[in-house]
Amino acid sequence: MARIRHYSFNGYWAVWTALFLVPLALFALAGAPARPIRAATRLWARGILFGLRHIVGLNYVEEGREHIPSEPCLFVANHQSAWETLAFLVLVPDVAIVAKRELVAIPVVGWFLRRSPMIIIDRSNGREALRTMIEMGREAVAAGRSILIFPEGTRGAMSEQLQFKRGVELLYGKLGLPVVPVAVNSGLYWPGGSATRPGTIVVSYLARLAPGLSSTEFMQGTERVIDRELDRWRPMSRPVAETVDA
């Protein structure tokens, strides 16, 4: 049954995404206006979350939204599945997500993400990736947008301890933004290479950090606190993984 739901959702994803070919063509003719494209991207993401909820039975809840400031901030989140990449387009409107270049190669979706615009980096060129991340991050903040980064650099398993790449410290130091650490347990329900399964993903926004902290204080306030929050769900990771793979 889980496989049927999974493949049904994949079909829904393909059809829903194909519907955006028409607005893509219209936006391209209109010179790719950023705000309407961001609105369309959020609509696409809402449709995907709708499909997950009604086809797979996968919903989500948020905890700690009071930690999100009214001004732009830097969201630092763990990364376990594709879910959080698309969900944050809805959870934090107008967010600029630091994403790998491979993401914009996805048909239709990639066109919208590049022009939203997201902060697209080439991880194979470390120095250039850092420069792009900082320059585009500053442009996004100047436009009143928050930044979201997954500093692990790739998806990790729930059972793994977090290990952030050092680029997030540089971004924090250069942008001078308050930081909201975020813990997401999506790997319990949509692990890489496995079928989606029903349940409720928790998005936990943790206590906000001020700008200007030392590297040690910053890492303790992000990597360590997110890791501790994930300990809430780590005992569940083994039996859930076995259920998904069955």
Coordinates of N, CA and C in Angstrom, one line a residue:
M1 N 0.8 -1.2 0.0 CA 0.0 0.0 0.0 C 0.9 1.3 0.0
A2 N 2.0 1.2 0.8 CA 2.8 2.4 0.8 C 3.4 2.7 -0.5
R3 N 3.8 1.6 -1.3 CA 4.4 1.8 -2.6 C 3.3 2.4 -3.5
I4 N 2.1 2.0 -3.4 CA 1.1 2.5 -4.3 C 0.9 4.0 -4.0
R5 N 0.8 4.4 -2.8 CA 0.7 5.8 -2.4 C 1.9 6.6 -3.0
H6 N 3.1 6.0 -2.8 CA 4.3 6.6 -3.3 C 4.3 6.9 -4.8
Y7 N 4.0 5.9 -5.6 CA 4.0 6.0 -7.0 C 2.8 6.9 -7.5
S8 N 1.7 6.9 -6.8 CA 0.6 7.8 -7.1 C 1.0 9.2 -6.9
F9 N 1.7 9.4 -5.8 CA 2.2 10.8 -5.6 C 3.2 11.2 -6.6
N10 N 4.1 10.3 -7.1 CA 5.0 10.7 -8.1 C 4.3 11.1 -9.4
G11 N 3.2 10.4 -9.7 CA 2.4 10.8 -10.9 C 1.7 12.1 -10.7
Y12 N 1.2 12.3 -9.5 CA 0.6 13.6 -9.2 C 1.7 14.8 -9.4
W13 N 2.9 14.5 -8.8 CA 3.9 15.5 -8.9 C 4.2 15.9 -10.4
A14 N 4.3 14.9 -11.2 CA 4.6 15.1 -12.6 C 3.5 15.9 -13.3
V15 N 2.2 15.6 -13.1 CA 1.1 16.3 -13.7 C 1.0 17.7 -13.2
W16 N 1.1 17.9 -11.9 CA 1.1 19.2 -11.3 C 2.2 20.1 -11.8
T17 N 3.4 19.6 -11.9 CA 4.5 20.3 -12.4 C 4.3 20.7 -13.9
A18 N 3.8 19.8 -14.6 CA 3.6 20.1 -16.1 C 2.6 21.2 -16.3
L19 N 1.7 21.4 -15.4 CA 0.7 22.5 -15.5 C 1.4 23.9 -15.5
F20 N 2.6 23.9 -14.9 CA 3.3 25.2 -14.8 C 4.1 25.5 -16.1
L21 N 4.0 24.7 -17.1 CA 4.7 25.1 -18.4 C 4.0 26.3 -19.0
V22 N 2.7 26.5 -18.8 CA 2.1 27.6 -19.4 C 2.5 28.9 -18.7
P23 N 2.4 29.0 -17.4 CA 2.9 30.2 -16.7 C 4.4 30.5 -17.0
L24 N 5.2 29.4 -17.1 CA 6.6 29.5 -17.4 C 6.8 30.3 -18.7
A25 N 6.0 29.9 -19.8 CA 6.1 30.5 -21.1 C 5.7 32.0 -21.0
L26 N 4.6 32.3 -20.2 CA 4.1 33.6 -20.1 C 5.1 34.5 -19.3
F27 N 5.7 34.0 -18.3 CA 6.7 34.7 -17.5 C 8.0 35.0 -18.4
A28 N 8.4 34.0 -19.2 CA 9.5 34.2 -20.0 C 9.3 35.3 -21.0
L29 N 8.1 35.4 -21.6 CA 7.8 36.4 -22.5 C 7.7 37.8 -21.9
A30 N 7.4 37.8 -20.6 CA 7.2 39.0 -19.8 C 8.5 39.5 -19.2
G31 N 9.6 38.8 -19.5 CA 10.9 39.2 -19.0 C 11.3 38.6 -17.6
A32 N 10.6 37.6 -17.2 CA 10.9 36.8 -16.0 C 10.8 37.7 -14.7
P33 N 9.7 38.3 -14.4 CA 9.5 39.2 -13.2 C 9.6 38.4 -12.0
A34 N 10.5 38.8 -11.1 CA 10.8 38.0 -9.9 C 9.7 37.7 -9.0
R35 N 8.9 38.8 -8.6 CA 7.9 38.6 -7.6 C 6.7 37.6 -8.1
P36 N 6.2 37.8 -9.3 CA 5.2 36.8 -9.8 C 5.8 35.4 -9.9
I37 N 7.1 35.3 -10.2 CA 7.7 34.0 -10.3 C 7.8 33.4 -8.9
R38 N 8.1 34.1 -7.9 CA 8.2 33.6 -6.5 C 6.8 33.2 -6.1
A39 N 5.8 34.0 -6.5 CA 4.4 33.6 -6.1 C 4.0 32.3 -6.7
A40 N 4.4 32.1 -8.0 CA 4.1 30.9 -8.7 C 4.8 29.7 -8.1
T41 N 6.1 29.9 -7.7 CA 6.9 28.9 -7.1 C 6.3 28.4 -5.8
R42 N 5.8 29.4 -5.0 CA 5.1 29.0 -3.7 C 3.8 28.2 -4.0
L43 N 3.1 28.6 -5.0 CA 1.9 27.9 -5.4 C 2.2 26.5 -5.8
W44 N 3.3 26.3 -6.6 CA 3.7 24.9 -6.9 C 4.0 24.1 -5.7
A45 N 4.8 24.7 -4.7 CA 5.2 24.0 -3.5 C 3.9 23.7 -2.7
R46 N 3.0 24.6 -2.6 CA 1.7 24.3 -1.8 C 1.0 23.1 -2.5
G47 N 1.0 23.0 -3.8 CA 0.4 21.9 -4.5 C 1.1 20.6 -4.1
I48 N 2.4 20.6 -4.0 CA 3.1 19.4 -3.7 C 2.8 19.0 -2.3
L49 N 2.8 19.9 -1.3 CA 2.4 19.6 0.0 C 1.0 19.1 0.1
F50 N 0.1 19.6 -0.7 CA -1.3 19.1 -0.8 C -1.3 17.7 -1.2
G51 N -0.5 17.3 -2.2 CA -0.5 15.9 -2.7 C 0.1 15.0 -1.6
L52 N 1.1 15.5 -0.9 CA 1.7 14.6 0.1 C 0.7 14.4 1.2
R53 N -0.1 15.4 1.6 CA -1.1 15.2 2.7 C -2.2 14.3 2.3
H54 N -2.7 14.5 1.0 CA -4.0 13.8 0.6 C -3.7 12.4 -0.1
I55 N -2.5 12.2 -0.6 CA -2.2 11.0 -1.3 C -1.4 10.1 -0.4
V56 N -0.3 10.6 0.2 CA 0.6 9.8 1.0 C 0.1 9.8 2.5
G57 N -0.6 10.9 2.9 CA -0.9 11.0 4.3 C 0.2 11.6 5.1
L58 N 1.1 12.4 4.5 CA 2.2 13.0 5.1 C 1.9 14.5 5.4
N59 N 1.8 14.9 6.6 CA 1.5 16.2 7.0 C 2.7 16.8 7.7
Y60 N 2.5 18.0 8.3 CA 3.6 18.6 9.0 C 3.0 19.6 10.1
V61 N 3.8 19.8 11.1 CA 3.5 20.8 12.1 C 4.7 21.6 12.4
E62 N 4.5 22.9 12.9 CA 5.6 23.8 13.2 C 5.6 24.0 14.7
E63 N 6.8 24.1 15.3 CA 7.0 24.4 16.7 C 7.9 25.6 16.8
G64 N 7.6 26.6 17.6 CA 8.5 27.7 17.9 C 8.5 28.8 16.9
R65 N 7.5 29.0 16.2 CA 7.5 30.1 15.2 C 7.7 31.5 15.9
E66 N 7.5 31.6 17.2 CA 7.7 32.8 17.9 C 9.2 33.3 17.8
H67 N 10.1 32.3 17.5 CA 11.5 32.7 17.4 C 11.9 33.3 16.1
I68 N 11.0 33.4 15.1 CA 11.2 34.0 13.8 C 11.0 35.5 13.9
P69 N 12.1 36.3 13.7 CA 11.9 37.8 13.8 C 11.1 38.3 12.6
S70 N 10.7 39.6 12.7 CA 10.0 40.2 11.7 C 10.9 40.7 10.6
E71 N 12.2 40.9 10.9 CA 13.1 41.4 9.9 C 13.8 40.2 9.3
P72 N 14.6 40.4 8.2 CA 15.3 39.2 7.5 C 16.2 38.6 8.5
C73 N 16.3 37.3 8.4 CA 17.2 36.5 9.3 C 17.9 35.4 8.5
L74 N 18.8 34.7 9.1 CA 19.5 33.5 8.5 C 18.9 32.3 9.2
F75 N 18.2 31.4 8.4 CA 17.7 30.1 8.9 C 18.8 29.1 8.6
V76 N 19.2 28.4 9.7 CA 20.2 27.3 9.6 C 19.5 26.0 9.9
A77 N 19.4 25.1 8.9 CA 18.6 23.9 9.1 C 19.3 22.6 8.8
N78 N 19.0 21.6 9.4 CA 19.5 20.3 9.0 C 18.8 19.8 7.7
H79 N 19.3 18.9 7.0 CA 18.8 18.5 5.7 C 18.7 16.9 5.7
Q80 N 17.5 16.4 5.6 CA 17.3 15.0 5.5 C 16.5 14.5 4.3
S81 N 15.8 15.3 3.6 CA 15.0 14.9 2.4 C 14.7 16.1 1.5
A82 N 14.1 15.8 0.4 CA 13.6 16.8 -0.5 C 12.5 17.7 0.1
W83 N 11.9 17.2 1.2 CA 10.7 17.8 1.7 C 11.0 19.3 2.1
E84 N 12.1 19.5 2.9 CA 12.3 20.8 3.5 C 12.7 21.8 2.4
T85 N 13.3 21.3 1.3 CA 13.7 22.3 0.3 C 12.5 22.9 -0.3
L86 N 11.4 22.1 -0.6 CA 10.2 22.7 -1.2 C 9.3 23.3 -0.1
A87 N 9.2 22.7 1.1 CA 8.3 23.2 2.1 C 8.7 24.6 2.6
F88 N 9.9 24.9 2.7 CA 10.3 26.3 3.2 C 9.9 27.4 2.2
L89 N 9.6 27.0 1.0 CA 9.0 28.0 0.1 C 7.7 28.5 0.5
V90 N 7.0 27.6 1.3 CA 5.7 28.0 1.9 C 5.8 28.5 3.3
L91 N 6.6 27.8 4.1 CA 6.8 28.1 5.5 C 7.3 29.5 5.7
V92 N 8.3 29.9 4.8 CA 8.9 31.3 5.0 C 8.8 32.0 3.6
P93 N 7.7 32.7 3.3 CA 7.5 33.3 2.0 C 8.7 34.2 1.7
D94 N 9.1 34.2 0.4 CA 10.2 35.0 -0.1 C 11.5 34.7 0.4
V95 N 11.7 33.5 1.0 CA 13.0 33.1 1.5 C 13.9 32.8 0.3
A96 N 15.2 33.1 0.4 CA 16.2 32.8 -0.6 C 17.0 31.6 -0.1
I97 N 16.8 30.4 -0.8 CA 17.5 29.2 -0.3 C 18.8 29.0 -1.0
V98 N 19.8 28.7 -0.2 CA 21.1 28.4 -0.8 C 21.0 26.9 -1.2
A99 N 21.1 26.7 -2.6 CA 20.9 25.4 -3.2 C 22.0 25.1 -4.1
K100 N 22.2 23.8 -4.3 CA 23.3 23.3 -5.2 C 22.8 23.5 -6.6
R101 N 23.7 23.6 -7.6 CA 23.4 23.9 -9.0 C 22.6 22.8 -9.6
E102 N 22.7 21.5 -9.1 CA 22.0 20.4 -9.7 C 20.5 20.6 -9.6
L103 N 20.0 21.4 -8.6 CA 18.6 21.6 -8.3 C 17.9 22.3 -9.5
V104 N 18.6 23.2 -10.1 CA 18.0 24.0 -11.2 C 18.0 23.2 -12.5
A105 N 18.6 22.0 -12.5 CA 18.5 21.1 -13.7 C 17.2 20.4 -13.8
I106 N 16.4 20.4 -12.7 CA 15.1 19.7 -12.7 C 14.1 20.4 -13.7
P107 N 13.5 19.7 -14.6 CA 12.7 20.4 -15.6 C 11.6 21.2 -14.9
V108 N 11.3 22.3 -15.5 CA 10.2 23.3 -15.1 C 10.6 23.9 -13.7
V109 N 10.7 23.1 -12.7 CA 10.9 23.6 -11.3 C 12.2 24.4 -11.3
G110 N 13.3 23.9 -11.9 CA 14.6 24.5 -11.9 C 14.5 25.9 -12.5
W111 N 13.7 26.1 -13.6 CA 13.5 27.4 -14.2 C 13.0 28.4 -13.2
F112 N 12.0 28.0 -12.5 CA 11.3 28.9 -11.5 C 12.3 29.2 -10.3
L113 N 13.0 28.2 -9.8 CA 13.9 28.4 -8.7 C 15.0 29.3 -9.1
R114 N 15.6 29.2 -10.3 CA 16.7 30.1 -10.7 C 16.3 31.5 -10.7
R115 N 15.0 31.7 -11.1 CA 14.6 33.1 -11.4 C 13.7 33.7 -10.2
S116 N 13.6 32.9 -9.1 CA 12.9 33.4 -7.9 C 13.5 34.6 -7.3
P117 N 14.8 34.9 -7.1 CA 15.8 33.9 -7.4 C 16.3 33.2 -6.1
M118 N 16.8 32.0 -6.2 CA 17.4 31.3 -5.2 C 18.9 31.6 -5.3
I119 N 19.7 31.2 -4.3 CA 21.1 31.4 -4.3 C 21.7 30.1 -4.7
I120 N 22.0 30.0 -6.0 CA 22.5 28.7 -6.6 C 24.0 28.7 -6.6
I121 N 24.6 27.7 -6.1 CA 26.1 27.6 -6.0 C 26.6 26.3 -6.6
D122 N 27.8 26.4 -7.1 CA 28.5 25.2 -7.7 C 29.4 24.7 -6.6
R123 N 29.1 23.6 -6.0 CA 29.9 23.0 -4.9 C 31.2 22.5 -5.3
S124 N 31.4 22.3 -6.6 CA 32.7 21.8 -7.1 C 33.8 22.9 -7.1
N125 N 33.3 24.1 -7.0 CA 34.3 25.3 -7.0 C 34.0 26.0 -5.7
G126 N 34.8 25.6 -4.7 CA 34.5 26.1 -3.3 C 34.6 27.6 -3.2
R127 N 35.7 28.2 -3.7 CA 35.9 29.6 -3.6 C 34.9 30.4 -4.3
E128 N 34.5 30.0 -5.5 CA 33.5 30.7 -6.2 C 32.1 30.5 -5.6
A129 N 31.9 29.4 -5.0 CA 30.6 29.1 -4.4 C 30.4 30.0 -3.2
L130 N 31.5 30.2 -2.4 CA 31.4 31.1 -1.2 C 31.2 32.6 -1.7
R131 N 31.9 33.0 -2.7 CA 31.7 34.4 -3.2 C 30.2 34.6 -3.7
T132 N 29.7 33.6 -4.5 CA 28.3 33.7 -5.0 C 27.4 33.7 -3.8
M133 N 27.6 32.9 -2.8 CA 26.7 32.8 -1.7 C 26.6 34.1 -0.9
I134 N 27.8 34.8 -0.7 CA 27.8 36.0 0.0 C 27.2 37.2 -0.8
E135 N 27.6 37.3 -2.1 CA 27.0 38.4 -2.9 C 25.5 38.3 -3.1
M136 N 25.0 37.1 -3.4 CA 23.6 36.9 -3.6 C 22.8 37.0 -2.3
G137 N 23.5 36.6 -1.2 CA 22.9 36.7 0.1 C 22.7 38.2 0.4
R138 N 23.7 39.0 0.2 CA 23.5 40.4 0.4 C 22.4 41.0 -0.4
E139 N 22.3 40.6 -1.7 CA 21.3 41.1 -2.5 C 19.9 40.8 -2.0
A140 N 19.8 39.5 -1.5 CA 18.5 39.1 -1.0 C 18.1 39.8 0.3
V141 N 19.0 40.1 1.1 CA 18.8 40.8 2.4 C 18.4 42.2 2.1
A142 N 19.1 42.9 1.1 CA 18.8 44.2 0.7 C 17.3 44.3 0.2
A143 N 16.8 43.2 -0.4 CA 15.5 43.2 -0.9 C 14.5 42.8 0.2
G144 N 14.9 42.6 1.4 CA 14.0 42.3 2.5 C 13.7 40.8 2.7
R145 N 14.6 40.0 2.1 CA 14.3 38.5 2.1 C 15.2 37.9 3.2
S146 N 14.8 36.8 3.8 CA 15.6 36.0 4.6 C 16.3 34.9 3.8
I147 N 17.4 34.4 4.4 CA 18.2 33.3 3.8 C 18.0 32.0 4.5
L148 N 18.0 30.9 3.8 CA 18.0 29.6 4.3 C 19.2 28.8 3.8
I149 N 19.9 28.2 4.7 CA 21.0 27.4 4.3 C 21.0 26.0 5.0
F150 N 21.3 25.0 4.3 CA 21.5 23.6 4.8 C 23.0 23.4 4.9
P151 N 23.6 23.7 6.0 CA 25.1 23.7 6.0 C 25.8 22.3 6.1
E152 N 25.0 21.2 6.1 CA 25.7 19.9 6.0 C 26.2 19.7 4.6
G153 N 25.6 20.4 3.6 CA 26.1 20.3 2.2 C 25.4 19.2 1.4
T154 N 24.8 18.3 2.1 CA 24.0 17.2 1.4 C 23.1 16.6 2.5
R155 N 22.2 15.7 2.0 CA 21.2 15.1 2.9 C 21.9 14.1 3.9
G156 N 21.5 14.2 5.1 CA 22.0 13.2 6.1 C 21.0 12.3 6.7
A157 N 21.4 11.2 7.3 CA 20.4 10.3 7.9 C 20.1 10.8 9.3
M158 N 18.9 10.4 9.8 CA 18.5 10.8 11.2 C 19.5 10.3 12.2
S159 N 20.1 9.2 12.0 CA 21.0 8.6 13.0 C 22.4 9.2 13.0
E160 N 22.7 10.0 12.0 CA 24.0 10.7 11.9 C 24.1 12.0 12.7
Q161 N 25.2 12.2 13.4 CA 25.5 13.4 14.0 C 25.8 14.5 13.0
L162 N 25.3 15.7 13.2 CA 25.5 16.8 12.3 C 26.9 17.2 12.2
Q163 N 27.3 17.6 11.0 CA 28.6 18.2 10.8 C 28.5 19.2 9.7
F164 N 28.5 20.5 10.1 CA 28.3 21.6 9.2 C 29.6 21.9 8.5
K165 N 29.4 22.4 7.2 CA 30.5 22.9 6.4 C 30.8 24.3 7.0
R166 N 32.1 24.7 6.8 CA 32.5 26.0 7.4 C 32.0 27.2 6.7
G167 N 31.4 27.0 5.5 CA 30.9 28.2 4.8 C 29.8 28.9 5.5
V168 N 29.0 28.2 6.3 CA 27.9 28.8 7.0 C 28.4 29.8 8.0
E169 N 29.6 29.6 8.6 CA 30.2 30.6 9.6 C 30.5 31.9 8.8
L170 N 31.1 31.7 7.6 CA 31.5 32.9 6.8 C 30.2 33.7 6.4
L171 N 29.2 33.0 6.0 CA 27.9 33.6 5.6 C 27.4 34.4 6.8
Y172 N 27.4 33.8 8.0 CA 26.9 34.4 9.2 C 27.7 35.7 9.5
G173 N 29.0 35.6 9.4 CA 29.8 36.8 9.7 C 29.7 37.9 8.8
K174 N 29.5 37.6 7.5 CA 29.4 38.6 6.4 C 28.0 39.3 6.4
L175 N 27.0 38.6 6.7 CA 25.6 39.1 6.5 C 25.2 39.9 7.8
G176 N 25.7 39.5 8.9 CA 25.3 40.2 10.2 C 23.8 40.1 10.5
L177 N 23.2 38.9 10.3 CA 21.8 38.7 10.5 C 21.6 37.9 11.8
P178 N 20.4 38.1 12.4 CA 20.0 37.1 13.5 C 19.8 35.8 12.9
V179 N 20.1 34.7 13.7 CA 20.0 33.3 13.2 C 18.9 32.6 13.9
V180 N 18.1 31.8 13.1 CA 17.1 30.9 13.7 C 17.6 29.5 13.3
P181 N 18.0 28.7 14.3 CA 18.3 27.3 14.0 C 17.0 26.5 13.8
V182 N 17.0 25.5 12.9 CA 15.8 24.8 12.6 C 16.1 23.3 12.6
A183 N 15.4 22.5 13.3 CA 15.5 21.0 13.3 C 14.3 20.4 12.6
V184 N 14.6 19.6 11.6 CA 13.5 18.9 10.8 C 13.7 17.4 10.9
N185 N 12.6 16.7 11.1 CA 12.7 15.2 11.2 C 12.2 14.5 10.0
S186 N 12.2 15.2 8.8 CA 11.6 14.6 7.6 C 12.2 13.3 7.1
G187 N 13.5 13.0 7.6 CA 14.1 11.7 7.2 C 13.4 10.5 7.7
L188 N 12.5 10.7 8.7 CA 11.7 9.6 9.2 C 10.6 9.1 8.2
Y189 N 10.2 10.1 7.3 CA 9.1 9.8 6.5 C 9.4 9.9 5.0
W190 N 10.5 10.5 4.6 CA 10.9 10.6 3.2 C 12.4 10.5 3.1
P191 N 13.0 9.4 3.5 CA 14.5 9.3 3.5 C 14.9 9.1 2.0
G192 N 16.1 9.5 1.7 CA 16.6 9.4 0.4 C 16.6 8.0 -0.2
G193 N 16.1 7.8 -1.4 CA 16.1 6.5 -2.0 C 15.0 5.6 -1.6
S194 N 14.1 6.1 -0.7 CA 13.0 5.3 -0.2 C 11.6 5.9 -0.5
A195 N 10.6 5.2 -0.3 CA 9.2 5.7 -0.5 C 8.8 6.6 0.6
T196 N 8.0 7.6 0.3 CA 7.4 8.4 1.3 C 6.4 7.6 2.1
R197 N 6.2 7.9 3.3 CA 5.2 7.2 4.2 C 4.4 8.2 5.0
P198 N 3.2 7.8 5.4 CA 2.4 8.7 6.2 C 3.0 9.0 7.6
G199 N 2.6 10.2 8.1 CA 3.0 10.6 9.3 C 3.0 12.2 9.4
T200 N 3.6 12.7 10.4 CA 3.7 14.2 10.6 C 5.1 14.6 10.8
I201 N 5.6 15.4 9.9 CA 6.9 16.0 10.0 C 6.9 17.1 10.9
V202 N 7.9 17.2 11.8 CA 8.0 18.3 12.7 C 9.1 19.3 12.3
V203 N 8.7 20.6 12.2 CA 9.7 21.6 11.9 C 9.8 22.4 13.2
S204 N 11.0 22.4 13.8 CA 11.2 23.0 15.1 C 12.1 24.2 15.0
Y205 N 11.6 25.4 15.2 CA 12.4 26.6 15.2 C 12.9 26.8 16.6
L206 N 14.2 26.9 16.7 CA 14.9 27.0 18.0 C 15.2 28.4 18.4
A207 N 15.7 28.6 19.6 CA 16.0 30.0 20.1 C 16.9 30.8 19.2
R208 N 16.5 32.0 18.9 CA 17.2 32.9 18.0 C 18.6 33.3 18.6
L209 N 19.6 33.4 17.6 CA 20.9 33.9 18.0 C 21.1 35.3 17.5
A210 N 21.9 36.1 18.2 CA 22.2 37.4 17.7 C 23.3 37.4 16.8
P211 N 23.5 38.4 15.9 CA 24.7 38.6 15.1 C 25.9 38.9 15.9
G212 N 27.1 38.7 15.4 CA 28.3 39.1 16.1 C 28.9 38.1 17.0
L213 N 28.4 36.9 17.1 CA 29.0 35.9 18.0 C 30.3 35.4 17.4
S214 N 31.1 34.8 18.3 CA 32.3 34.2 17.8 C 32.0 32.9 17.1
S215 N 32.9 32.3 16.4 CA 32.7 31.1 15.6 C 32.3 30.0 16.5
T216 N 32.9 29.9 17.7 CA 32.6 28.8 18.7 C 31.1 29.0 19.2
E217 N 30.8 30.2 19.5 CA 29.4 30.5 20.0 C 28.4 30.2 18.9
F218 N 28.7 30.6 17.7 CA 27.8 30.3 16.6 C 27.6 28.9 16.4
M219 N 28.7 28.1 16.3 CA 28.5 26.7 16.1 C 27.8 25.9 17.2
Q220 N 28.1 26.3 18.4 CA 27.4 25.7 19.6 C 25.9 26.1 19.5
G221 N 25.6 27.3 19.1 CA 24.2 27.7 19.0 C 23.4 27.2 17.8
T222 N 24.1 26.6 16.9 CA 23.4 26.1 15.7 C 23.6 24.6 15.6
E223 N 24.7 24.1 15.3 CA 25.0 22.7 15.1 C 24.6 21.9 16.3
R224 N 25.1 22.3 17.4 CA 24.9 21.5 18.7 C 23.4 21.5 19.1
V225 N 22.7 22.7 19.0 CA 21.4 22.7 19.5 C 20.4 22.0 18.5
I226 N 20.7 22.0 17.2 CA 19.9 21.2 16.3 C 20.1 19.7 16.5
D227 N 21.4 19.4 16.7 CA 21.7 18.0 17.0 C 20.9 17.5 18.2
R228 N 20.9 18.3 19.3 CA 20.2 17.9 20.5 C 18.7 17.7 20.3
E229 N 18.2 18.6 19.5 CA 16.7 18.6 19.1 C 16.4 17.3 18.4
L230 N 17.3 16.9 17.5 CA 17.1 15.7 16.7 C 17.1 14.4 17.6
D231 N 17.7 14.5 18.7 CA 17.7 13.4 19.6 C 16.3 13.0 20.0
R232 N 15.3 13.9 19.9 CA 13.9 13.6 20.2 C 13.4 12.4 19.4
W233 N 13.9 12.4 18.1 CA 13.4 11.4 17.1 C 14.3 10.3 16.8
R234 N 15.6 10.4 17.2 CA 16.5 9.3 16.7 C 16.1 7.9 17.2
P235 N 15.5 7.7 18.3 CA 15.1 6.4 18.7 C 14.1 5.8 17.7
M236 N 13.4 6.6 17.0 CA 12.4 6.2 16.0 C 13.0 5.8 14.7
S237 N 14.2 6.2 14.4 CA 14.8 6.1 13.0 C 14.9 4.7 12.5
R238 N 15.4 3.8 13.4 CA 15.6 2.4 12.9 C 14.3 1.7 12.6
P239 N 13.3 1.6 13.4 CA 12.1 0.9 13.1 C 11.4 1.6 11.9
V240 N 11.4 2.9 11.8 CA 10.8 3.6 10.6 C 11.4 3.2 9.3
A241 N 12.8 3.2 9.3 CA 13.5 2.9 8.1 C 13.1 1.5 7.6
E242 N 13.0 0.5 8.6 CA 12.7 -0.8 8.2 C 11.3 -0.9 7.7
T243 N 10.3 -0.1 8.2 CA 9.0 -0.1 7.7 C 8.9 0.4 6.2
V244 N 9.7 1.5 6.0 CA 9.7 2.1 4.6 C 10.2 1.1 3.6
D245 N 11.3 0.4 4.0 CA 12.0 -0.4 3.0 C 11.2 -1.8 2.8
A246 N 10.3 -2.0 3.6 CA 9.6 -3.3 3.5 C 8.7 -3.4 2.2

